[in-house]
Short mmCIF file of N, CA, C and O in Angstrom, two decimals:
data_model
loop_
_atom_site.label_atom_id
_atom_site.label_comp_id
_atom_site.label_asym_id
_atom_site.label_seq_id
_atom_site.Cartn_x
_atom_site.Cartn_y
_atom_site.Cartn_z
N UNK A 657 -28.47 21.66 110.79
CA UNK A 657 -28.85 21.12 109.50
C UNK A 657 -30.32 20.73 109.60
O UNK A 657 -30.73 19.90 110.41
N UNK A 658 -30.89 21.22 108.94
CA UNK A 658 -32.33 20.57 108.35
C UNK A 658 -32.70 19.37 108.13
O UNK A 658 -32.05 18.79 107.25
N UNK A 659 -33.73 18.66 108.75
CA UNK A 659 -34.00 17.35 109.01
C UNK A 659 -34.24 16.63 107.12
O UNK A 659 -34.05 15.45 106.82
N UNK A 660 -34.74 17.86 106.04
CA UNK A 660 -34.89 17.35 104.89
C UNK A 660 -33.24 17.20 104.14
O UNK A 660 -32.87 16.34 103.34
N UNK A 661 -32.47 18.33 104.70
CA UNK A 661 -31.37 17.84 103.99
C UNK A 661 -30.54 16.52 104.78
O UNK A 661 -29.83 15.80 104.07
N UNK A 662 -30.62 16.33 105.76
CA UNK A 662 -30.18 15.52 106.25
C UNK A 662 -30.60 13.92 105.69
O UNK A 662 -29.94 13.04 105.15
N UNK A 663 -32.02 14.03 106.10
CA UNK A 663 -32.65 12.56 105.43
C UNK A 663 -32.35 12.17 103.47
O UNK A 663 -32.45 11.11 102.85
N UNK A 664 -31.97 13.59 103.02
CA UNK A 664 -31.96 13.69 101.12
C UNK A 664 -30.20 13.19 101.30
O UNK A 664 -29.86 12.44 100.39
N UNK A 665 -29.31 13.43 102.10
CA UNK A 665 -28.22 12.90 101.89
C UNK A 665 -27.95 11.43 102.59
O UNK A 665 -27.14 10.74 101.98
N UNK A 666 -28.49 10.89 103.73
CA UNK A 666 -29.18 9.63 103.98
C UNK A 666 -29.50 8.70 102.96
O UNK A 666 -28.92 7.65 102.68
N UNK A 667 -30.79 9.39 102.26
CA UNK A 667 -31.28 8.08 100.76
C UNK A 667 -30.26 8.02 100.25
O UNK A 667 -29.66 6.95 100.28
N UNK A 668 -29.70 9.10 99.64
CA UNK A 668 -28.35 9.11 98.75
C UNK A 668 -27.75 8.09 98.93
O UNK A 668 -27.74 7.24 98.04
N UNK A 669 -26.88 7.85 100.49
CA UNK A 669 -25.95 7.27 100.86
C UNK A 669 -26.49 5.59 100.68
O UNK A 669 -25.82 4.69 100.17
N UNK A 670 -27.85 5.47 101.24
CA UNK A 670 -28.68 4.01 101.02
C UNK A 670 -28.64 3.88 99.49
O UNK A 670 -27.70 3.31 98.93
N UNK A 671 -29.35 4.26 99.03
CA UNK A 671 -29.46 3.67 97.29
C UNK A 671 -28.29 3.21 96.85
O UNK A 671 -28.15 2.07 96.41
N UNK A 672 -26.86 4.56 96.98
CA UNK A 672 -25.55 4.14 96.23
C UNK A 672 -25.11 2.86 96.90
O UNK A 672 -24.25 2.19 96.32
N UNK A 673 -25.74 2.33 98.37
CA UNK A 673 -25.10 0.99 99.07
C UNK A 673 -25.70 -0.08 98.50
O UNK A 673 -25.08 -1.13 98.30
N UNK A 674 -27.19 0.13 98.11
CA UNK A 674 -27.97 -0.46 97.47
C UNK A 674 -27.54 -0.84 96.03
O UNK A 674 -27.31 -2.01 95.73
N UNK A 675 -27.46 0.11 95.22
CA UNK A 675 -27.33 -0.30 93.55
C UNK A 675 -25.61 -1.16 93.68
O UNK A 675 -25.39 -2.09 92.91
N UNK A 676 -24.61 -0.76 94.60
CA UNK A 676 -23.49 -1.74 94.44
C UNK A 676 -23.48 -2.93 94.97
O UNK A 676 -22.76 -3.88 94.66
N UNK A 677 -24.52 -2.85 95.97
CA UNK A 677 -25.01 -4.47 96.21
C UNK A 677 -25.55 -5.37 95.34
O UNK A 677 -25.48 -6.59 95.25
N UNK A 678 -26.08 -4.59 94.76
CA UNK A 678 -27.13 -4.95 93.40
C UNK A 678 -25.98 -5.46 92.20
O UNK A 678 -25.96 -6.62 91.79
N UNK A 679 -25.22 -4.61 91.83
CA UNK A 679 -23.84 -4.70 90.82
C UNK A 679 -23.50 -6.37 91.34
O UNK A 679 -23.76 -7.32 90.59
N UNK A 680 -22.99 -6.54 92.51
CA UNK A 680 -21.91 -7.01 93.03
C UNK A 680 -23.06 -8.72 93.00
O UNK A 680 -22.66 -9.81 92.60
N UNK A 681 -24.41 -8.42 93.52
CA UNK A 681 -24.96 -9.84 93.48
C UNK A 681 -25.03 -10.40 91.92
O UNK A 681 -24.94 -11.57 91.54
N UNK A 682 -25.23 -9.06 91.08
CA UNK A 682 -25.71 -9.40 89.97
C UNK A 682 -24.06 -10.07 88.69
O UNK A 682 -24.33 -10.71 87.67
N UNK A 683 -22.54 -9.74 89.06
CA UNK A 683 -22.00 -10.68 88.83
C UNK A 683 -21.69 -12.08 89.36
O UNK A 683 -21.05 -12.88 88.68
N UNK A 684 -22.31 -12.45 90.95
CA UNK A 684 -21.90 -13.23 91.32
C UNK A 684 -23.01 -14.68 90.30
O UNK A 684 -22.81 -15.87 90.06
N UNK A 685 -24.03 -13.77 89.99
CA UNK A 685 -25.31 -14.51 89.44
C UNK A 685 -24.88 -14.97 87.96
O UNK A 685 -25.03 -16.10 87.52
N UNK A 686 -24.43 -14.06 87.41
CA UNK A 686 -23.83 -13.89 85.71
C UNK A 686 -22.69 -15.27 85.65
O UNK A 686 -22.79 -16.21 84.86
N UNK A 687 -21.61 -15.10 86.68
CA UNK A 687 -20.62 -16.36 86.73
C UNK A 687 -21.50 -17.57 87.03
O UNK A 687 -21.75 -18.42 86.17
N UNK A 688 -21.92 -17.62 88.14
CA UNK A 688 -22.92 -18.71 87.79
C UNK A 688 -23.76 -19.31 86.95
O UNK A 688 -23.95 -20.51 87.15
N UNK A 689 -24.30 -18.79 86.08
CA UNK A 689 -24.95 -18.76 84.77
C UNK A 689 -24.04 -19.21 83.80
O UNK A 689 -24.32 -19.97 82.88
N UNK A 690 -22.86 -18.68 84.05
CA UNK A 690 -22.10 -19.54 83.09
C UNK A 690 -21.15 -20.50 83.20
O UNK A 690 -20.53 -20.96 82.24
N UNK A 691 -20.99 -20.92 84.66
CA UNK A 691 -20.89 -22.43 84.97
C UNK A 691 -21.86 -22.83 84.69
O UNK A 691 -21.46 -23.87 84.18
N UNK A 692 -22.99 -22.86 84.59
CA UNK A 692 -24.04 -23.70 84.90
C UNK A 692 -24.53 -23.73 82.92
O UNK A 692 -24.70 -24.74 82.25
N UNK A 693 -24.57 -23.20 82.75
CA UNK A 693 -24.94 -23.12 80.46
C UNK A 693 -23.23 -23.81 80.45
O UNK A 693 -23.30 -25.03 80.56
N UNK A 694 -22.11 -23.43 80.39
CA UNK A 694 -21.32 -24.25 80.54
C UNK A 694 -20.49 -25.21 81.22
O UNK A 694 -19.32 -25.03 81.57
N UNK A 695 -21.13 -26.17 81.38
CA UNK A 695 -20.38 -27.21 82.86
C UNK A 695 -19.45 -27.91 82.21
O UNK A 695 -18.99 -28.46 83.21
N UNK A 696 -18.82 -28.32 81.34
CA UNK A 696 -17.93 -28.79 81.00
C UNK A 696 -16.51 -28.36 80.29
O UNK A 696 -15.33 -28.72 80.37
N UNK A 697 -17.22 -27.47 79.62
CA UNK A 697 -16.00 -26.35 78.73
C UNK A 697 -15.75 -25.30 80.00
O UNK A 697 -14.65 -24.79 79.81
N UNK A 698 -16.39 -24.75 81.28
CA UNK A 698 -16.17 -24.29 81.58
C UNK A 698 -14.77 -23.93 82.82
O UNK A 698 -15.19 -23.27 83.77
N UNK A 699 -13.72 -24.16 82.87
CA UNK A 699 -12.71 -24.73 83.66
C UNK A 699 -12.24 -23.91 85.25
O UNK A 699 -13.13 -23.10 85.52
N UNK A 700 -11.66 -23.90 85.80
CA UNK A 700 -11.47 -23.32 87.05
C UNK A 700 -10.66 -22.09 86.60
O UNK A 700 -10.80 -21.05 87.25
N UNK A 701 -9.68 -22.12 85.35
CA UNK A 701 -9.08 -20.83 85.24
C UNK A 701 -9.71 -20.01 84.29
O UNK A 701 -9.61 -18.79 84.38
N UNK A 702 -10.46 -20.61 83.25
CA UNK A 702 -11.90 -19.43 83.44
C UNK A 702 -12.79 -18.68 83.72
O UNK A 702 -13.41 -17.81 83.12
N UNK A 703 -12.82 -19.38 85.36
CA UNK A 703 -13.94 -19.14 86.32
C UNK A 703 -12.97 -17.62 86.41
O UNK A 703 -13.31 -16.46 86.18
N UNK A 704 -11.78 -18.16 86.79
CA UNK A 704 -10.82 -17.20 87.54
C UNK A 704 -10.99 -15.66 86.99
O UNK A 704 -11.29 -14.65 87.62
N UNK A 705 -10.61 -15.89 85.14
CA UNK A 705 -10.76 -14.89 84.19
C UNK A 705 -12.28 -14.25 84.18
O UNK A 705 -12.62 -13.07 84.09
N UNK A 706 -13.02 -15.39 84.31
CA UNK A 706 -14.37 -14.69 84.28
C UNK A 706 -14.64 -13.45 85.69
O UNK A 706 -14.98 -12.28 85.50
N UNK A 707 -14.36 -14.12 87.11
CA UNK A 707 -14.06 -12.89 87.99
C UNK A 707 -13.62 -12.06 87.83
O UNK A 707 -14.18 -10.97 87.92
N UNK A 708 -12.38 -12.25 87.51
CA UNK A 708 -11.38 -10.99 87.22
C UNK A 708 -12.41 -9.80 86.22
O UNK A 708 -12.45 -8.61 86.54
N UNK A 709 -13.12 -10.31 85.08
CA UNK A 709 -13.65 -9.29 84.47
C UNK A 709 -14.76 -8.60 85.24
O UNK A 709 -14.90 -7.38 85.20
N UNK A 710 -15.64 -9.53 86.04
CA UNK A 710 -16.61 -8.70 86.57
C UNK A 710 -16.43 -8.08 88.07
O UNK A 710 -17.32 -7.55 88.74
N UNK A 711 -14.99 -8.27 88.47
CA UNK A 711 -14.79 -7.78 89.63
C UNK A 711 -13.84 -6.16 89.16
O UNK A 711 -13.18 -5.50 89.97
N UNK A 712 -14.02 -5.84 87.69
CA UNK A 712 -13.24 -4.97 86.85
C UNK A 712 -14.64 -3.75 86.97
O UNK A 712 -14.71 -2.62 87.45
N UNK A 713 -15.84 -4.83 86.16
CA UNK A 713 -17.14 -3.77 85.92
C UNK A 713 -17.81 -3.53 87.37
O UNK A 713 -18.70 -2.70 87.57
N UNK A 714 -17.35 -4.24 88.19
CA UNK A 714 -18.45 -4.10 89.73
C UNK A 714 -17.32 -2.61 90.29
O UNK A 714 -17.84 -1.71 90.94
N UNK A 715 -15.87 -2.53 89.94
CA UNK A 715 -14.94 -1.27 90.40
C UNK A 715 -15.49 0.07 89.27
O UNK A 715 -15.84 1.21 89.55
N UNK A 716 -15.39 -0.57 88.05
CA UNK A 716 -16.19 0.55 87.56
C UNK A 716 -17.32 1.32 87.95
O UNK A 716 -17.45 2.53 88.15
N UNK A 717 -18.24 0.22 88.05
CA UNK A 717 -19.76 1.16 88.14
C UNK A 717 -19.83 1.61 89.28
O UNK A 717 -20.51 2.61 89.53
N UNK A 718 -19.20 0.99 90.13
CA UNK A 718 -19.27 1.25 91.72
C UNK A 718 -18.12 2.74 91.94
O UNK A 718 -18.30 3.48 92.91
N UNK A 719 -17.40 2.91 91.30
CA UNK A 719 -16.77 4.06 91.97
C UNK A 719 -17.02 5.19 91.73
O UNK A 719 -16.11 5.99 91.95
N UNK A 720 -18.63 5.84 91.08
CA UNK A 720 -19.05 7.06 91.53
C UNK A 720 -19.86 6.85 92.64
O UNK A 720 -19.43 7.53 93.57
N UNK A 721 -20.83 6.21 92.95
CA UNK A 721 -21.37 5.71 93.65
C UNK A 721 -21.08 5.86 95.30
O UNK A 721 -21.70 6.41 96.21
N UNK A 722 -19.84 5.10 95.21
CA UNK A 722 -18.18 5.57 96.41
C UNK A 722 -18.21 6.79 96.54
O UNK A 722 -18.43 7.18 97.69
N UNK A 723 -18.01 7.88 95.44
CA UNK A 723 -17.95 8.97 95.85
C UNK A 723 -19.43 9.76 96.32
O UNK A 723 -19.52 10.79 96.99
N UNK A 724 -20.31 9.12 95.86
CA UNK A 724 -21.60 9.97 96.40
C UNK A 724 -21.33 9.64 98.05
O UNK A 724 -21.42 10.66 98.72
N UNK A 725 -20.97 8.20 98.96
CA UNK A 725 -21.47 7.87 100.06
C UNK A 725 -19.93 8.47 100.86
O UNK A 725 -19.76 8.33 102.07
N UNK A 726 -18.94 9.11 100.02
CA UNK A 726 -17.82 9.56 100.58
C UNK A 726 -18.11 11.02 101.15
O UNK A 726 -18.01 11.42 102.31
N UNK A 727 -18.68 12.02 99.49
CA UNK A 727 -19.38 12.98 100.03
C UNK A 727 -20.50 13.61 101.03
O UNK A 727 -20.58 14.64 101.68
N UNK A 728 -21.56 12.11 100.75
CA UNK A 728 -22.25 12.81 101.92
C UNK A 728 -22.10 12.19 103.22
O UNK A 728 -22.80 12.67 104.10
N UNK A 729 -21.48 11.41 103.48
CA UNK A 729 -20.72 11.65 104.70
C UNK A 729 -19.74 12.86 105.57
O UNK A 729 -19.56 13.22 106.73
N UNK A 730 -19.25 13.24 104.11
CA UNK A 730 -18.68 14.96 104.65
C UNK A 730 -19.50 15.50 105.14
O UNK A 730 -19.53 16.13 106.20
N UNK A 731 -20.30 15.29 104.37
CA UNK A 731 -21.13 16.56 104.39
C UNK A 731 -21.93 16.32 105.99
O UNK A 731 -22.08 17.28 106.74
N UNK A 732 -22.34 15.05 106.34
CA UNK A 732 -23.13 15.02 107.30
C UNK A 732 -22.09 15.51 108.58
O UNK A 732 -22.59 16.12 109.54
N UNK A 733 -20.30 15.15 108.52
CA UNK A 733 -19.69 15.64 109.85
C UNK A 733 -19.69 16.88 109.34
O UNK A 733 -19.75 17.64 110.30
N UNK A 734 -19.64 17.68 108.04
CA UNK A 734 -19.52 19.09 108.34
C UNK A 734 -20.33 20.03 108.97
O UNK A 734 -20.13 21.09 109.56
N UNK A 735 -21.71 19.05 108.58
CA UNK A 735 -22.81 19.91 108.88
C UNK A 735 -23.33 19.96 110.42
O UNK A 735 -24.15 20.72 110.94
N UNK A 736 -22.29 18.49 111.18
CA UNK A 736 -22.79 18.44 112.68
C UNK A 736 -21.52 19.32 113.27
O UNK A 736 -21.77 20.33 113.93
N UNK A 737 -20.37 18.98 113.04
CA UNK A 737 -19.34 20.19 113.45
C UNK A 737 -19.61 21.53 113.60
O UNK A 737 -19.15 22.29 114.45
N UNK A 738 -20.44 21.79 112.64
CA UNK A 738 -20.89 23.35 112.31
C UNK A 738 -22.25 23.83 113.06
O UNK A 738 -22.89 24.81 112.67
N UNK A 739 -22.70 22.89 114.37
CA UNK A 739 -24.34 23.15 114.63
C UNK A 739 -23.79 23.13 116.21
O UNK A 739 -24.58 23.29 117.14
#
C-alpha cells in the first residue's frame, strides 16, 4: 500500500475520532448550560431526560462516522495482509 493512501485513510480515521469527540463534549456543554440558565426549575430527572436526548443525537451523528473508522480499518488489515 502506498504511503498516500495509507496516511488519506489515517486522517479519515482521526477527524471521524475527532468530530465525535467534538459531538460528545459539545452535549456535555449544552446540559450544562442548562443547569446553569436553569438552576432551580431544573431537577435531577430532567437532567436525566435531558441526557437521554443528547446521548440519542451524539448515536446519531456519530454512527456514520463509526463506519468511516470501521472501514478504514479494513481497509488498512486488508491492505497489510495483501503486501
Amino acid at each position: 500500500m502506498n504511503r498516500i493512501l495509507r496516511a488519506t485513510i489515517l486522517s479519515a480515521v482521526g477527524i471521524s475520532l475527532f468530530v465525535i469527540s467534538a459531538v460528545c463534549w459539545h452535549s456535555v456543554e449544552e446540559i450544562h448550560y442548562l443547569k446553569t440558565f436553569f438552576p432551580r426549575q431544573f431537577s435531577v430527572e430532567e437532567a436525566f431526560y435531558a441526557a437521554g436526548v443528547e446521548l440519542i443525537k451524539v448515536v446519531i451523528i456519530s454512527v456514520p462516522f463509526i463506519g468511516i473508522i470501521i472501514i478504514g480499518l479494513c481497509l488498512l488489515l486488508f491492505y497489510k495482509r495483501n503486501t
